[in-house]
């Protein structure tokens, strides 16, 4: 287990979260990476580049690009792609919906959610509307919500460790 994973486990499990400030975008990028390591991917998503698609404008994109240059996902290059909307989505392992996106979470879930794509969001309530994992600010802290049903519908499986770290919603 690497250092960032320990940090995430300690921070989230103690309910401390991460202070919601300018650094939160870096934490979101790091959490997204660590969370992806705690997911069992279907065979069709376990080879080639590890693609993180982004819909909407978000500073998380820059952090993910920086992060992707210095890391690999289980030996695979990390590639960041921007999509203009749900109709433009290509094959990706993770789809990140920025909070300013005009795309509908229901549309994204129907287009990408059953193809082995993990859908992340960062807007209140989206974990109950089609996103598998949602970043939220609670008590001034960055936390994660997990919808295990949508995750499983996508052909993905959350580890027990991930389930224990997240706020579970359905």
XYZ file of C-alpha atoms in Angstrom, residues 3-168:
166
model
C 1.673 6.468 1.205
C -1.232 8.267 -0.507
C -3.506 5.301 0.110
C -2.630 5.357 3.809
C -3.296 9.080 3.939
C -6.672 8.628 2.257
C -7.653 5.786 4.575
C -6.701 7.746 7.680
C -8.293 11.001 6.537
C -11.572 9.517 5.328
C -11.995 6.816 7.955
C -11.496 9.266 10.775
C -14.141 11.484 9.208
C -11.698 14.330 8.999
C -12.027 14.830 5.272
C -9.760 17.335 3.607
C -10.154 21.068 4.132
C -12.193 22.441 1.244
C -9.788 25.030 -0.068
C -7.647 25.564 -3.161
C -5.804 22.313 -2.425
C -9.018 20.271 -2.712
C -8.538 19.843 -6.485
C -5.212 18.107 -5.835
C -6.890 15.894 -3.260
C -9.706 15.069 -5.680
C -7.163 13.958 -8.278
C -5.267 11.863 -5.724
C -8.479 10.386 -4.298
C -9.755 9.558 -7.781
C -6.550 7.642 -8.482
C -6.571 5.822 -5.141
C -10.261 4.983 -5.409
C -9.703 3.516 -8.876
C -7.184 1.116 -7.336
C -9.927 -0.126 -4.985
C -12.254 -1.071 -7.849
C -12.351 -4.410 -9.664
C -12.591 -3.664 -13.388
C -14.198 -5.932 -16.002
C -11.786 -7.710 -18.390
C -12.601 -5.355 -21.299
C -11.304 -2.399 -19.243
C -8.060 -3.945 -17.978
C -5.764 -3.304 -20.944
C -4.468 -0.392 -22.968
C -4.334 3.163 -21.699
C -6.187 3.966 -18.490
C -8.441 6.738 -19.766
C -10.005 9.383 -17.548
C -12.634 11.365 -19.429
C -13.812 14.757 -18.227
C -17.039 16.535 -19.080
C -17.143 20.225 -18.175
C -14.470 22.679 -17.129
C -12.743 21.919 -13.863
C -9.345 22.598 -12.296
C -9.298 18.877 -11.452
C -8.352 18.283 -15.113
C -5.000 20.072 -14.702
C -4.301 18.164 -11.507
C -5.157 14.847 -13.176
C -2.896 15.661 -16.130
C -0.024 16.469 -13.767
C -0.739 13.356 -11.719
C -0.963 11.192 -14.857
C 2.474 12.298 -16.055
C 4.139 10.932 -12.939
C 2.020 7.817 -12.348
C 0.750 4.754 -14.124
C -2.341 2.749 -13.332
C -1.179 -0.807 -12.709
C 1.561 -0.338 -15.311
C -0.737 1.362 -17.833
C -0.300 4.961 -19.025
C -2.906 7.394 -17.696
C -4.529 9.480 -20.437
C -6.825 12.442 -19.738
C -9.465 13.279 -22.368
C -12.040 16.046 -22.469
C -15.497 15.392 -23.891
C -17.912 18.143 -24.882
C -20.981 16.216 -23.737
C -22.489 12.803 -23.273
C -22.911 12.258 -27.017
C -19.148 12.617 -27.533
C -18.038 10.097 -24.893
C -15.519 7.571 -26.095
C -14.232 4.525 -24.252
C -12.916 5.527 -20.855
C -12.297 3.852 -17.524
C -13.389 6.851 -15.509
C -15.767 9.609 -16.493
C -15.562 12.728 -14.330
C -18.546 15.063 -14.470
C -17.541 18.583 -13.416
C -20.074 20.483 -11.346
C -20.499 23.084 -14.096
C -21.284 20.545 -16.802
C -24.562 20.873 -18.642
C -24.702 17.122 -19.283
C -27.341 15.109 -17.495
C -26.073 12.467 -15.079
C -28.932 10.184 -16.160
C -27.852 10.486 -19.814
C -24.209 9.843 -18.923
C -25.136 6.834 -16.822
C -27.207 5.345 -19.653
C -24.447 5.937 -22.247
C -21.367 4.952 -20.240
C -22.591 3.352 -17.048
C -23.025 -0.155 -18.405
C -19.698 -0.313 -20.259
C -17.332 -0.690 -17.336
C -16.959 3.053 -16.824
C -16.703 4.445 -13.314
C -18.662 7.708 -13.133
C -17.385 10.342 -10.690
C -19.194 13.581 -9.959
C -18.778 16.580 -7.686
C -22.287 17.944 -7.212
C -24.664 17.371 -4.313
C -27.144 14.567 -4.875
C -25.582 13.000 -7.976
C -24.612 9.774 -6.216
C -28.319 8.998 -5.945
C -28.996 9.907 -9.595
C -26.489 7.809 -11.533
C -22.968 8.639 -10.409
C -21.069 5.817 -8.719
C -18.817 8.098 -6.692
C -19.485 11.690 -5.737
C -17.189 14.173 -4.077
C -18.965 16.347 -1.547
C -18.099 18.985 0.965
C -19.496 18.225 4.394
C -18.621 20.346 7.401
C -15.984 22.097 5.296
C -14.316 18.751 4.482
C -13.945 16.837 1.214
C -15.592 13.410 1.430
C -16.829 10.711 -0.953
C -20.214 9.101 -1.468
C -20.475 5.652 -3.054
C -23.492 4.204 -4.821
C -22.662 0.494 -4.936
C -25.713 -0.276 -7.110
C -24.636 1.980 -9.976
C -21.084 0.729 -9.615
C -22.250 -2.878 -9.949
C -24.586 -1.963 -12.838
C -21.468 -0.751 -14.668
C -19.835 -4.154 -14.199
C -17.499 -2.842 -11.504
C -17.002 -3.997 -7.947
C -15.930 -1.901 -4.969
C -13.506 -3.423 -2.520
C -14.565 -3.786 1.099
C -11.928 -1.178 1.879
C -13.563 1.371 -0.439
C -17.000 0.647 0.990
C -15.679 1.220 4.497
C -14.189 4.597 3.553
C -17.204 6.040 1.760
C -20.574 7.365 2.747
C -22.868 4.717 1.256
